[in-house]
Tab-separated table of C-alpha atoms in Angstrom:
chain	number	residue	atom	x	y	z
H	1	MET	CA	-95.511	-174.638	134.742
H	2	ARG	CA	-95.630	-171.541	136.827
H	3	ARG	CA	-92.209	-170.334	135.400
H	4	LEU	CA	-93.661	-170.943	131.958
H	5	ALA	CA	-96.686	-168.867	132.594
H	6	VAL	CA	-94.451	-165.905	133.960
H	7	CYS	CA	-92.282	-166.040	130.915
H	8	LEU	CA	-95.301	-165.965	128.746
H	9	LEU	CA	-96.658	-162.874	130.532
H	10	PHE	CA	-93.366	-160.896	130.332
H	11	GLY	CA	-92.965	-161.892	126.720
H	12	LEU	CA	-96.450	-160.393	125.834
H	13	LEU	CA	-95.780	-157.267	127.932
H	14	ALA	CA	-92.408	-156.894	126.053
H	15	ALA	CA	-93.982	-157.443	122.581
H	16	THR	CA	-96.915	-155.005	123.273
H	17	PRO	CA	-94.811	-151.778	122.513
H	18	ALA	CA	-93.399	-153.320	119.442
H	19	LEU	CA	-96.823	-154.130	118.167
H	20	ALA	CA	-98.112	-150.615	119.054
H	21	GLN	CA	-95.133	-149.058	117.227
H	22	ARG	CA	-95.771	-150.997	114.004
H	23	GLN	CA	-96.185	-148.598	111.288
H	24	VAL	CA	-97.073	-148.542	107.601
H	25	GLU	CA	-94.037	-147.334	105.758
H	26	VAL	CA	-94.285	-144.967	102.750
H	27	GLU	CA	-93.705	-146.727	99.532
H	28	ILE	CA	-92.364	-145.281	96.175
H	29	LEU	CA	-94.310	-146.633	93.278
H	30	ASN	CA	-93.082	-144.512	90.447
H	31	ALA	CA	-90.743	-141.629	89.505
H	32	HIS	CA	-88.972	-140.707	86.342
H	33	GLU	CA	-85.845	-139.799	88.323
H	34	MET	CA	-84.630	-140.465	91.877
H	35	ARG	CA	-81.831	-138.703	93.490
H	36	PRO	CA	-80.621	-139.952	96.811
H	37	ARG	CA	-79.320	-137.111	99.239
H	38	ARG	CA	-77.510	-137.832	102.489
H	39	MET	CA	-78.797	-135.767	105.359
H	40	GLY	CA	-76.831	-136.495	108.534
H	41	SER	CA	-77.351	-140.306	109.298
H	42	THR	CA	-80.440	-140.577	107.012
H	43	THR	CA	-81.015	-140.670	103.377
H	44	VAL	CA	-83.690	-138.545	101.717
H	45	PHE	CA	-84.751	-139.248	98.203
H	46	ARG	CA	-85.684	-136.660	95.811
H	47	LEU	CA	-88.107	-137.729	93.264
H	48	LEU	CA	-88.934	-136.088	89.906
H	49	GLY	CA	-91.491	-136.638	87.241
H	50	ASP	CA	-94.838	-138.366	87.551
H	51	VAL	CA	-94.210	-139.365	91.199
H	52	ARG	CA	-96.355	-141.844	92.807
H	53	LEU	CA	-96.405	-142.730	96.580
H	54	ARG	CA	-98.419	-145.153	98.520
H	55	HIS	CA	-99.126	-145.206	102.382
H	56	GLY	CA	-101.544	-147.714	103.391
H	57	GLU	CA	-104.721	-147.277	101.449
H	58	ALA	CA	-103.673	-143.631	100.419
H	59	VAL	CA	-102.079	-143.070	97.035
H	60	MET	CA	-100.271	-139.588	96.345
H	61	VAL	CA	-99.390	-138.324	92.950
H	62	CYS	CA	-97.333	-135.119	92.383
H	63	ASP	CA	-94.640	-133.576	90.134
H	64	SER	CA	-91.715	-133.893	92.485
H	65	ALA	CA	-91.158	-134.967	96.111
H	66	HIS	CA	-88.732	-135.456	99.107
H	67	VAL	CA	-89.053	-138.787	100.694
H	68	ASP	CA	-87.453	-139.744	104.130
H	69	GLN	CA	-88.419	-143.426	104.396
H	70	ALA	CA	-86.389	-143.784	107.772
H	71	ALA	CA	-88.715	-140.942	109.309
H	72	ASN	CA	-91.635	-142.159	107.303
H	73	ILE	CA	-92.387	-138.735	106.077
H	74	PHE	CA	-92.413	-136.980	102.683
H	75	ASP	CA	-93.046	-133.443	101.194
H	76	ALA	CA	-94.854	-133.354	97.643
H	77	PHE	CA	-94.767	-130.407	95.254
H	78	GLY	CA	-96.820	-129.416	92.099
H	79	HIS	CA	-100.247	-130.813	91.096
H	80	VAL	CA	-100.493	-132.951	94.221
H	81	ARG	CA	-103.339	-135.323	94.308
H	82	ILE	CA	-104.337	-137.861	97.045
H	83	ARG	CA	-106.873	-140.796	96.975
H	84	SER	CA	-107.489	-142.073	100.372
H	85	LYS	CA	-110.585	-144.408	101.115
H	86	ASP	CA	-113.512	-142.327	100.138
H	87	LEU	CA	-111.535	-138.927	99.833
H	88	ARG	CA	-109.927	-137.065	97.152
H	89	ILE	CA	-107.792	-134.241	97.894
H	90	SER	CA	-105.783	-131.791	95.498
H	91	GLY	CA	-103.441	-129.065	96.108
H	92	ASP	CA	-100.017	-127.465	95.217
H	93	THR	CA	-97.893	-128.467	98.227
H	94	LEU	CA	-98.190	-131.433	100.692
H	95	TYR	CA	-96.295	-132.125	103.971
H	96	TYR	CA	-97.194	-135.659	105.084
H	97	ASP	CA	-96.277	-137.740	108.167
H	98	GLY	CA	-96.775	-141.419	107.648
H	99	GLN	CA	-96.396	-142.130	111.313
H	100	SER	CA	-99.631	-140.603	112.345
H	101	GLY	CA	-101.398	-140.346	108.964
H	102	ASN	CA	-101.656	-136.365	109.253
H	103	GLY	CA	-100.997	-134.310	106.282
H	104	ARG	CA	-101.057	-130.564	105.474
H	105	MET	CA	-101.953	-129.449	101.892
H	106	LEU	CA	-101.410	-125.856	100.655
H	107	GLY	CA	-102.492	-124.339	97.536
H	108	ARG	CA	-104.312	-121.500	95.783
H	109	GLN	CA	-107.442	-123.620	96.027
H	110	VAL	CA	-107.105	-127.023	97.970
H	111	GLU	CA	-110.016	-129.107	97.145
H	112	LEU	CA	-111.447	-132.188	99.179
H	113	HIS	CA	-114.012	-134.546	97.547
H	114	ASP	CA	-115.997	-137.052	99.441
H	115	THR	CA	-117.071	-139.589	96.763
H	116	VAL	CA	-119.460	-141.382	98.964
H	117	GLU	CA	-121.352	-138.233	100.431
H	118	LYS	CA	-120.928	-136.141	97.126
H	119	ALA	CA	-119.520	-133.408	99.306
H	120	TYR	CA	-116.726	-130.861	98.491
H	121	LEU	CA	-114.527	-128.760	100.618
H	122	TRP	CA	-112.408	-125.796	99.580
H	123	ALA	CA	-109.697	-123.991	101.317
H	124	ASN	CA	-106.195	-122.497	100.854
H	125	LEU	CA	-104.685	-124.572	103.833
H	126	LEU	CA	-106.213	-127.915	104.720
H	127	PHE	CA	-105.115	-130.364	107.526
H	128	PHE	CA	-106.255	-133.907	107.091
H	129	ASN	CA	-105.671	-137.452	108.415
H	130	THR	CA	-105.817	-140.411	105.971
H	131	ARG	CA	-106.572	-142.848	108.939
H	132	ASP	CA	-109.570	-141.214	110.253
H	133	ASN	CA	-110.818	-139.781	106.964
H	134	THR	CA	-111.056	-136.309	108.611
H	135	ALA	CA	-110.095	-132.757	107.621
H	136	HIS	CA	-110.015	-129.354	109.003
H	137	TYR	CA	-109.034	-125.667	107.993
H	138	MET	CA	-108.313	-122.701	110.133
H	139	THR	CA	-107.898	-119.808	107.696
H	140	GLY	CA	-111.419	-119.898	105.990
H	141	GLY	CA	-113.071	-122.362	103.739
H	142	ARG	CA	-116.249	-123.705	102.173
H	143	ILE	CA	-118.239	-126.884	102.316
H	144	ARG	CA	-120.844	-127.838	99.829
H	145	ARG	CA	-123.133	-130.873	99.582
H	146	GLU	CA	-125.848	-130.989	97.042
H	147	ARG	CA	-128.078	-127.983	97.923
H	148	THR	CA	-126.253	-127.107	101.142
H	149	ASN	CA	-123.395	-124.585	101.346
H	150	LEU	CA	-121.302	-123.681	104.517
H	151	GLU	CA	-118.767	-120.790	104.769
H	152	SER	CA	-116.715	-120.122	107.795
H	153	LYS	CA	-113.288	-119.208	109.238
H	154	HIS	CA	-112.867	-122.658	110.916
H	155	GLY	CA	-114.320	-125.924	109.679
H	156	TYR	CA	-114.069	-129.783	110.524
H	157	TYR	CA	-115.176	-132.489	108.221
H	158	ASP	CA	-115.540	-136.065	109.383
H	159	SER	CA	-116.368	-138.381	106.350
H	160	ASN	CA	-116.942	-141.520	108.540
H	161	GLN	CA	-119.417	-139.657	110.858
H	162	LYS	CA	-120.922	-137.815	107.788
H	163	LEU	CA	-120.681	-134.567	110.091
H	164	ALA	CA	-119.388	-131.098	109.172
H	165	THR	CA	-118.671	-128.660	111.994
H	166	VAL	CA	-118.004	-125.044	111.151
H	167	ALA	CA	-117.391	-121.916	113.413
H	168	ARG	CA	-116.601	-118.192	113.410
H	169	ALA	CA	-118.249	-115.956	110.765
H	170	VAL	CA	-120.553	-118.856	109.600
H	171	VAL	CA	-122.744	-118.547	106.706
H	172	TYR	CA	-125.201	-121.426	105.734
H	173	ARG	CA	-127.254	-121.459	102.391
H	174	SER	CA	-129.637	-123.822	100.838
H	175	ASP	CA	-132.355	-123.803	98.505
H	176	SER	CA	-134.929	-122.878	101.107
H	177	ALA	CA	-133.122	-120.844	103.864
H	178	GLU	CA	-130.054	-118.961	104.918
H	179	ALA	CA	-128.494	-118.853	108.299
H	180	TYR	CA	-125.707	-116.504	109.927
H	181	GLY	CA	-124.314	-117.461	113.190
H	182	ASP	CA	-121.249	-118.348	115.567
H	183	SER	CA	-121.092	-122.093	114.884
H	184	ILE	CA	-123.038	-124.710	113.004
H	185	GLN	CA	-123.067	-128.655	112.863
H	186	TYR	CA	-124.331	-130.282	109.662
H	187	PHE	CA	-125.454	-133.825	109.892
H	188	GLN	CA	-125.317	-135.065	106.230
H	189	GLU	CA	-127.324	-138.177	106.395
H	190	LEU	CA	-130.175	-136.424	108.328
H	191	ASP	CA	-129.798	-133.237	106.216
H	192	LEU	CA	-130.017	-131.537	109.575
H	193	VAL	CA	-128.353	-128.298	110.552
H	194	LYS	CA	-127.751	-127.196	114.289
H	195	CYS	CA	-126.647	-123.638	114.934
H	196	TRP	CA	-125.233	-122.490	118.372
H	197	GLY	CA	-124.761	-118.865	119.447
H	198	LYS	CA	-126.525	-115.723	118.054
H	199	THR	CA	-128.116	-117.010	114.883
H	200	ARG	CA	-130.412	-115.497	112.254
H	201	VAL	CA	-132.356	-117.612	109.745
H	202	TYR	CA	-133.946	-116.300	106.727
H	203	ASP	CA	-136.477	-118.327	104.558
H	204	ARG	CA	-139.517	-117.729	102.500
H	205	GLU	CA	-141.781	-117.146	105.483
H	206	GLY	CA	-139.696	-114.637	107.241
H	207	MET	CA	-136.858	-114.213	109.633
H	208	ALA	CA	-135.977	-116.126	112.870
H	209	TYR	CA	-133.356	-115.334	115.660
H	210	GLY	CA	-132.240	-117.493	118.571
H	211	LEU	CA	-129.186	-118.714	120.532
H	212	LYS	CA	-129.918	-122.383	119.484
H	213	VAL	CA	-131.363	-123.201	116.154
H	214	ALA	CA	-132.213	-126.504	114.403
H	215	ILE	CA	-133.106	-126.662	110.668
H	216	ASP	CA	-134.408	-130.015	109.509
H	217	GLN	CA	-134.417	-129.747	105.646
H	218	THR	CA	-136.021	-133.185	105.042
H	219	ASN	CA	-138.966	-132.596	107.300
H	220	ARG	CA	-139.111	-128.808	106.906
H	221	THR	CA	-138.946	-128.044	110.524
H	222	LEU	CA	-137.370	-125.004	112.285
H	223	GLU	CA	-136.675	-125.101	116.094
H	224	VAL	CA	-135.390	-121.897	118.031
H	225	GLU	CA	-134.370	-121.927	121.653
H	226	GLY	CA	-133.096	-118.994	123.858
H	227	GLU	CA	-134.243	-115.397	123.230
H	228	ALA	CA	-136.367	-116.803	120.116
H	229	ALA	CA	-137.820	-114.461	117.884
H	230	VAL	CA	-139.704	-114.835	114.509
H	231	ASP	CA	-140.984	-112.248	112.107
H	232	ASN	CA	-143.279	-113.126	109.124
H	233	GLY	CA	-143.858	-109.687	108.025
H	234	ALA	CA	-147.390	-109.583	109.471
H	235	ASN	CA	-146.654	-110.554	113.158
H	236	ARG	CA	-143.711	-111.117	115.511
H	237	VAL	CA	-143.457	-113.732	118.035
H	238	TYR	CA	-140.935	-113.718	120.888
H	239	ALA	CA	-140.615	-116.831	123.182
H	240	ASP	CA	-138.192	-118.913	125.133
H	241	TRP	CA	-138.557	-121.868	122.726
H	242	LEU	CA	-140.279	-121.944	119.320
H	243	PHE	CA	-140.876	-124.815	116.883
H	244	SER	CA	-142.450	-124.558	113.456
H	245	ASN	CA	-143.421	-127.201	110.922
H	246	ARG	CA	-143.339	-125.520	107.575
H	247	ARG	CA	-144.993	-128.542	105.813
H	248	GLN	CA	-147.970	-128.744	108.248
H	249	GLY	CA	-148.158	-125.063	108.639
H	250	HIS	CA	-148.024	-125.355	112.454
H	251	THR	CA	-146.121	-123.307	114.885
H	252	GLN	CA	-145.774	-123.655	118.807
H	253	ALA	CA	-144.192	-121.298	121.274
H	254	LYS	CA	-143.537	-121.874	124.940
H	255	GLY	CA	-142.129	-119.633	127.844
H	256	HIS	CA	-142.613	-115.718	128.020
H	257	VAL	CA	-144.387	-115.632	124.688
H	258	VAL	CA	-145.373	-112.368	123.076
H	259	LEU	CA	-147.130	-112.217	119.922
H	260	VAL	CA	-147.020	-108.479	118.341
H	261	ASP	CA	-148.870	-107.288	115.233
H	262	SER	CA	-146.770	-105.330	112.631
H	263	LEU	CA	-147.638	-101.804	113.988
H	264	GLY	CA	-147.238	-102.844	117.503
H	265	TYR	CA	-150.740	-101.771	118.517
H	266	GLN	CA	-151.859	-105.232	119.698
H	267	ARG	CA	-149.969	-107.731	121.729
H	268	LEU	CA	-150.732	-111.165	123.215
H	269	TYR	CA	-148.774	-112.386	126.167
H	270	THR	CA	-148.933	-116.073	127.142
H	271	GLN	CA	-146.717	-118.964	128.321
H	272	HIS	CA	-147.918	-121.189	125.424
H	273	LEU	CA	-149.050	-120.425	122.058
H	274	GLN	CA	-150.111	-122.497	119.007
H	275	TYR	CA	-150.791	-121.388	115.516
H	276	TRP	CA	-151.990	-123.106	112.330
H	277	ARG	CA	-151.611	-121.416	108.890
H	278	SER	CA	-154.526	-123.397	107.113
H	279	PRO	CA	-157.212	-123.001	108.339
H	280	GLN	CA	-156.050	-119.896	110.284
H	281	LEU	CA	-156.250	-120.569	113.890
H	282	ALA	CA	-154.349	-119.382	117.189
H	283	VAL	CA	-154.744	-120.856	120.603
H	284	ALA	CA	-153.338	-119.275	123.772
H	285	ASP	CA	-153.975	-121.660	126.895
H	286	ASP	CA	-151.599	-120.627	129.498
H	287	GLU	CA	-152.170	-117.246	131.412
H	288	PRO	CA	-152.863	-115.242	128.142
H	289	LEU	CA	-153.345	-111.516	128.330
H	290	LEU	CA	-154.375	-109.430	125.378
H	291	PHE	CA	-152.929	-105.801	125.135
H	292	SER	CA	-154.760	-103.597	122.435
H	293	VAL	CA	-154.021	-99.798	121.844
H	294	ASP	CA	-157.249	-97.871	120.831
H	295	THR	CA	-156.357	-96.366	117.407
H	296	SER	CA	-159.783	-94.603	116.839
H	297	ALA	CA	-158.292	-91.344	118.187
H	298	ARG	CA	-155.032	-89.535	117.323
H	299	PRO	CA	-152.844	-89.693	119.406
H	300	ALA	CA	-154.014	-93.064	120.963
H	301	THR	CA	-155.251	-92.239	124.432
H	302	ASP	CA	-156.642	-95.592	125.817
H	303	THR	CA	-155.622	-99.249	125.955
H	304	LEU	CA	-157.543	-102.466	126.553
H	305	PHE	CA	-156.299	-105.124	128.702
H	306	LEU	CA	-158.207	-108.498	128.359
H	307	ARG	CA	-157.400	-111.417	130.624
H	308	MET	CA	-158.790	-114.984	130.281
H	309	ASP	CA	-157.819	-118.627	130.813
H	310	THR	CA	-157.876	-119.616	127.107
H	311	LEU	CA	-158.048	-117.654	123.932
H	312	ARG	CA	-158.864	-119.035	120.557
H	313	ALA	CA	-158.769	-116.862	117.423
H	314	TRP	CA	-159.397	-118.021	113.885
H	315	SER	CA	-160.306	-116.749	110.210
H	316	GLU	CA	-162.816	-118.032	107.865
H	317	LEU	CA	-163.828	-117.044	104.333
H	318	ALA	CA	-167.273	-115.256	103.798
H	319	GLU	CA	-168.788	-114.841	100.300
H	320	ARG	CA	-170.980	-111.883	99.734
H	321	LYS	CA	-172.949	-110.880	96.472
H	322	VAL	CA	-172.500	-107.679	94.576
H	323	LYS	CA	-175.217	-106.920	92.030
H	324	ALA	CA	-174.100	-107.099	88.502
H	325	ALA	CA	-173.812	-103.955	86.567
H	326	GLN	CA	-176.338	-103.450	83.834
H	327	PRO	CA	-175.001	-102.639	80.266
H	328	THR	CA	-175.505	-98.877	79.357
H	329	PRO	CA	-177.518	-98.384	76.145
H	330	ARG	CA	-175.424	-96.719	73.278
H	331	SER	CA	-177.990	-93.891	73.011
H	332	ALA	CA	-176.840	-92.790	76.623
H	333	ILE	CA	-173.238	-92.476	75.805
H	334	THR	CA	-172.270	-89.066	74.368
H	335	ASP	CA	-169.050	-87.676	73.131
H	336	GLY	CA	-168.985	-84.595	75.318
H	337	GLY	CA	-171.058	-85.730	78.296
H	338	VAL	CA	-168.584	-85.807	80.975
H	339	GLY	CA	-171.231	-85.545	83.706
H	340	GLU	CA	-173.124	-88.648	82.247
H	341	LYS	CA	-170.052	-90.849	82.070
H	342	ALA	CA	-169.140	-89.989	85.778
H	343	SER	CA	-172.885	-90.881	86.707
H	344	HIS	CA	-172.639	-94.199	84.944
H	345	GLN	CA	-169.452	-95.004	86.706
H	346	ASP	CA	-170.961	-94.444	90.115
H	347	SER	CA	-174.061	-96.346	89.449
H	348	VAL	CA	-171.869	-99.375	88.473
H	349	GLY	CA	-169.425	-99.120	91.340
H	350	SER	CA	-166.603	-100.106	89.210
H	351	GLY	CA	-164.187	-98.308	91.452
H	352	ALA	CA	-164.983	-100.330	94.447
H	353	ILE	CA	-164.933	-103.552	92.656
H	354	SER	CA	-161.670	-103.139	91.129
H	355	LYS	CA	-159.954	-102.824	94.571
H	356	VAL	CA	-161.264	-106.300	95.733
H	357	HIS	CA	-158.707	-109.015	94.799
H	358	ASP	CA	-160.628	-112.064	95.902
H	359	SER	CA	-163.697	-111.747	93.608
H	360	VAL	CA	-165.503	-114.332	91.333
H	361	VAL	CA	-167.804	-113.097	88.595
H	362	ASN	CA	-170.756	-115.412	87.771
H	363	GLN	CA	-174.147	-115.076	86.003
H	364	GLY	CA	-175.889	-113.497	88.918
H	365	GLY	CA	-173.176	-110.880	89.656
H	366	VAL	CA	-169.888	-110.640	91.462
H	367	SER	CA	-169.039	-112.611	94.544
H	368	ILE	CA	-166.550	-111.036	96.839
H	369	VAL	CA	-164.723	-113.242	99.356
H	370	ASP	CA	-163.734	-111.566	102.611
H	371	THR	CA	-161.639	-112.845	105.530
H	372	VAL	CA	-163.726	-112.735	108.681
H	373	ARG	CA	-162.167	-112.955	111.977
H	374	TYR	CA	-163.380	-114.605	115.098
H	375	ALA	CA	-162.361	-115.087	118.745
H	376	ARG	CA	-163.458	-116.869	121.819
H	377	ALA	CA	-162.082	-116.143	125.510
H	378	VAL	CA	-163.188	-118.765	127.944
H	379	GLY	CA	-162.540	-118.772	131.903
H	380	GLY	CA	-162.012	-115.864	134.055
H	381	VAL	CA	-162.588	-113.281	131.463
H	382	ARG	CA	-161.564	-109.676	132.659
H	383	ALA	CA	-161.280	-106.597	130.628
H	384	PHE	CA	-160.315	-103.103	131.602
H	385	ARG	CA	-159.928	-99.870	129.792
H	386	ARG	CA	-160.435	-96.129	130.649
H	387	ASP	CA	-163.903	-96.032	129.862
H	388	LEU	CA	-165.131	-99.695	130.197
H	389	GLN	CA	-164.668	-102.780	132.440
H	390	LEU	CA	-166.295	-106.129	132.251
H	391	VAL	CA	-166.533	-109.606	133.872
H	392	ALA	CA	-167.509	-112.691	132.132
H	393	ASP	CA	-166.909	-116.451	131.823
H	394	THR	CA	-166.998	-116.442	127.957
H	395	LEU	CA	-166.427	-113.739	125.393
H	396	TYR	CA	-167.263	-114.340	121.757
H	397	LEU	CA	-166.229	-112.088	119.032
H	398	ASN	CA	-167.998	-112.369	115.772
H	399	GLY	CA	-166.376	-110.445	112.849
H	400	LEU	CA	-169.340	-111.183	110.279
H	401	ASP	CA	-171.799	-109.206	112.118
H	402	SER	CA	-169.295	-107.082	114.195
H	403	THR	CA	-170.639	-108.152	117.668
H	404	VAL	CA	-169.025	-109.238	121.017
H	405	THR	CA	-171.171	-111.505	123.350
H	406	LEU	CA	-170.550	-112.006	127.083
H	407	LEU	CA	-171.839	-114.875	128.952
H	408	ARG	CA	-171.430	-115.797	132.723
H	409	THR	CA	-172.937	-117.685	135.571
H	410	PRO	CA	-175.010	-116.036	137.046
H	411	PHE	CA	-174.464	-112.865	135.052
H	412	PRO	CA	-171.889	-111.128	133.121
H	413	PHE	CA	-171.695	-107.478	133.908
H	414	VAL	CA	-170.104	-104.272	132.613
H	415	TRP	CA	-169.466	-100.781	134.144
H	416	SER	CA	-167.934	-97.457	133.292
H	417	ASP	CA	-167.937	-94.080	135.038
H	418	SER	CA	-171.601	-93.501	134.174
H	419	THR	CA	-173.183	-96.869	133.418
H	420	GLN	CA	-173.428	-100.287	135.092
H	421	GLY	CA	-175.287	-103.236	133.819
H	422	VAL	CA	-175.891	-107.006	134.237
H	423	ALA	CA	-178.058	-109.491	132.215
H	424	GLU	CA	-178.275	-113.166	131.177
H	425	ARG	CA	-176.462	-112.220	127.880
H	426	ILE	CA	-174.679	-108.890	126.991
H	427	VAL	CA	-174.121	-108.089	123.273
H	428	GLY	CA	-171.843	-105.195	122.090
H	429	TYR	CA	-171.991	-103.698	118.606
H	430	PHE	CA	-169.013	-102.217	116.827
H	431	GLY	CA	-168.871	-99.621	114.248
H	432	ARG	CA	-165.797	-99.085	112.035
H	433	LYS	CA	-163.446	-98.814	114.844
H	434	THR	CA	-165.289	-98.277	118.223
H	435	LEU	CA	-168.010	-99.765	120.305
H	436	ASP	CA	-171.350	-98.225	119.282
H	437	SER	CA	-173.846	-99.690	121.551
H	438	ILE	CA	-174.396	-102.361	124.208
H	439	ARG	CA	-177.573	-104.582	124.461
H	440	PHE	CA	-178.700	-106.304	127.503
H	441	VAL	CA	-180.564	-109.445	126.975
H	442	GLY	CA	-182.781	-111.341	129.674
H	443	LYS	CA	-183.284	-110.251	133.290
H	444	ALA	CA	-181.358	-107.097	132.684
H	445	ILE	CA	-180.535	-104.368	135.178
H	446	ALA	CA	-178.977	-101.209	134.189
H	447	ALA	CA	-177.927	-98.078	136.177
H	448	ILE	CA	-177.187	-94.894	134.392
H	449	GLN	CA	-176.007	-91.674	136.162
H	450	ASP	CA	-177.270	-88.420	134.717
H	451	ASP	CA	-174.926	-85.731	133.617
H	452	SER	CA	-174.467	-82.937	136.223
H	453	VAL	CA	-173.289	-79.362	135.877
């Protein structure tokens, strides 16, 4: 019994290589003419006219071919077409190894068509494998699936995994965005694009840059990591990591965040920033610092530094009424009265009204809708500039009445080179560009130094 078990074991071990070496031979299905040719110890068949070959599930059609059935290889020439599982490949010349399932297709334009994923690949030299349903190119090519287009020097396509990987001089285009980078992976089933290396992304909302970028076309999200930068025309954001949901209008940035306006006069430094597009709201809640250049003088000579624990800034729409213009009597209009016409235009104010885009005309007059900005700084508020410093627990900026209010327990206080003051509440009033006056409300103490010669 023991001898029988040993014999069976050796028999299985001996049979294993034979099983591993079992191969699917190349079959000749059709040809108008077949010419055998002896090459050494093997016979090579030259097939001419409507040649059809089969290797496993792959069927090849061409004008002519050289088939070495002993080595299980063949070369095909002229109008070569392959149908393998879900793939269709066409070109001018094919070199195929039936042992491994590897093929090399050449042509002015080699085309691969994935019938399941409805994807296309074009190149002038394409390497593929009929067993794995994979293909790759090394001399430049394009991949297209519905609204997604990829161009690159190198590319790899896996039909089973529904994955396309491209590298070197990569260009990605879709209906909503474009990307340029070092390498990109496109997950077809998820409609997800992942980019590695220095990548630039352009869409309807602006430009983004980073070392690692993910574009989710289904959920309309953008994730940027590593030296992240986003520019929407009005503001620029720099961060270690940034995530934007285009559909929800929400953006979040973390790590060394810097928000800069288009002119570079205002900057917000923080470790965490969130922004909502509608309604407009920005929240910085991790060590925010506001840097603002005073532009009231030319050249700018002062800068405001404002530190707080949390900063919230938002915008609201405010409607204001403008008195409707009264119609001018015909008797008041003359042919040569230039002065009278000018006076009439000034009384109507038509020049000012025409410059307002958000306006609604109703029976009572004209309603002008303005965008009003508000801001609230909470916790450890400290501000410094050359002519003014302040300490408070809460700072509230009201753009509607152009005021800034300071609150603190027990008292907020402000001081400058010539003035110091404390009160239960301190209110500052702004003019067009500068602070006009300060009001101390409730239990106020103020000290003013007289000018001396």
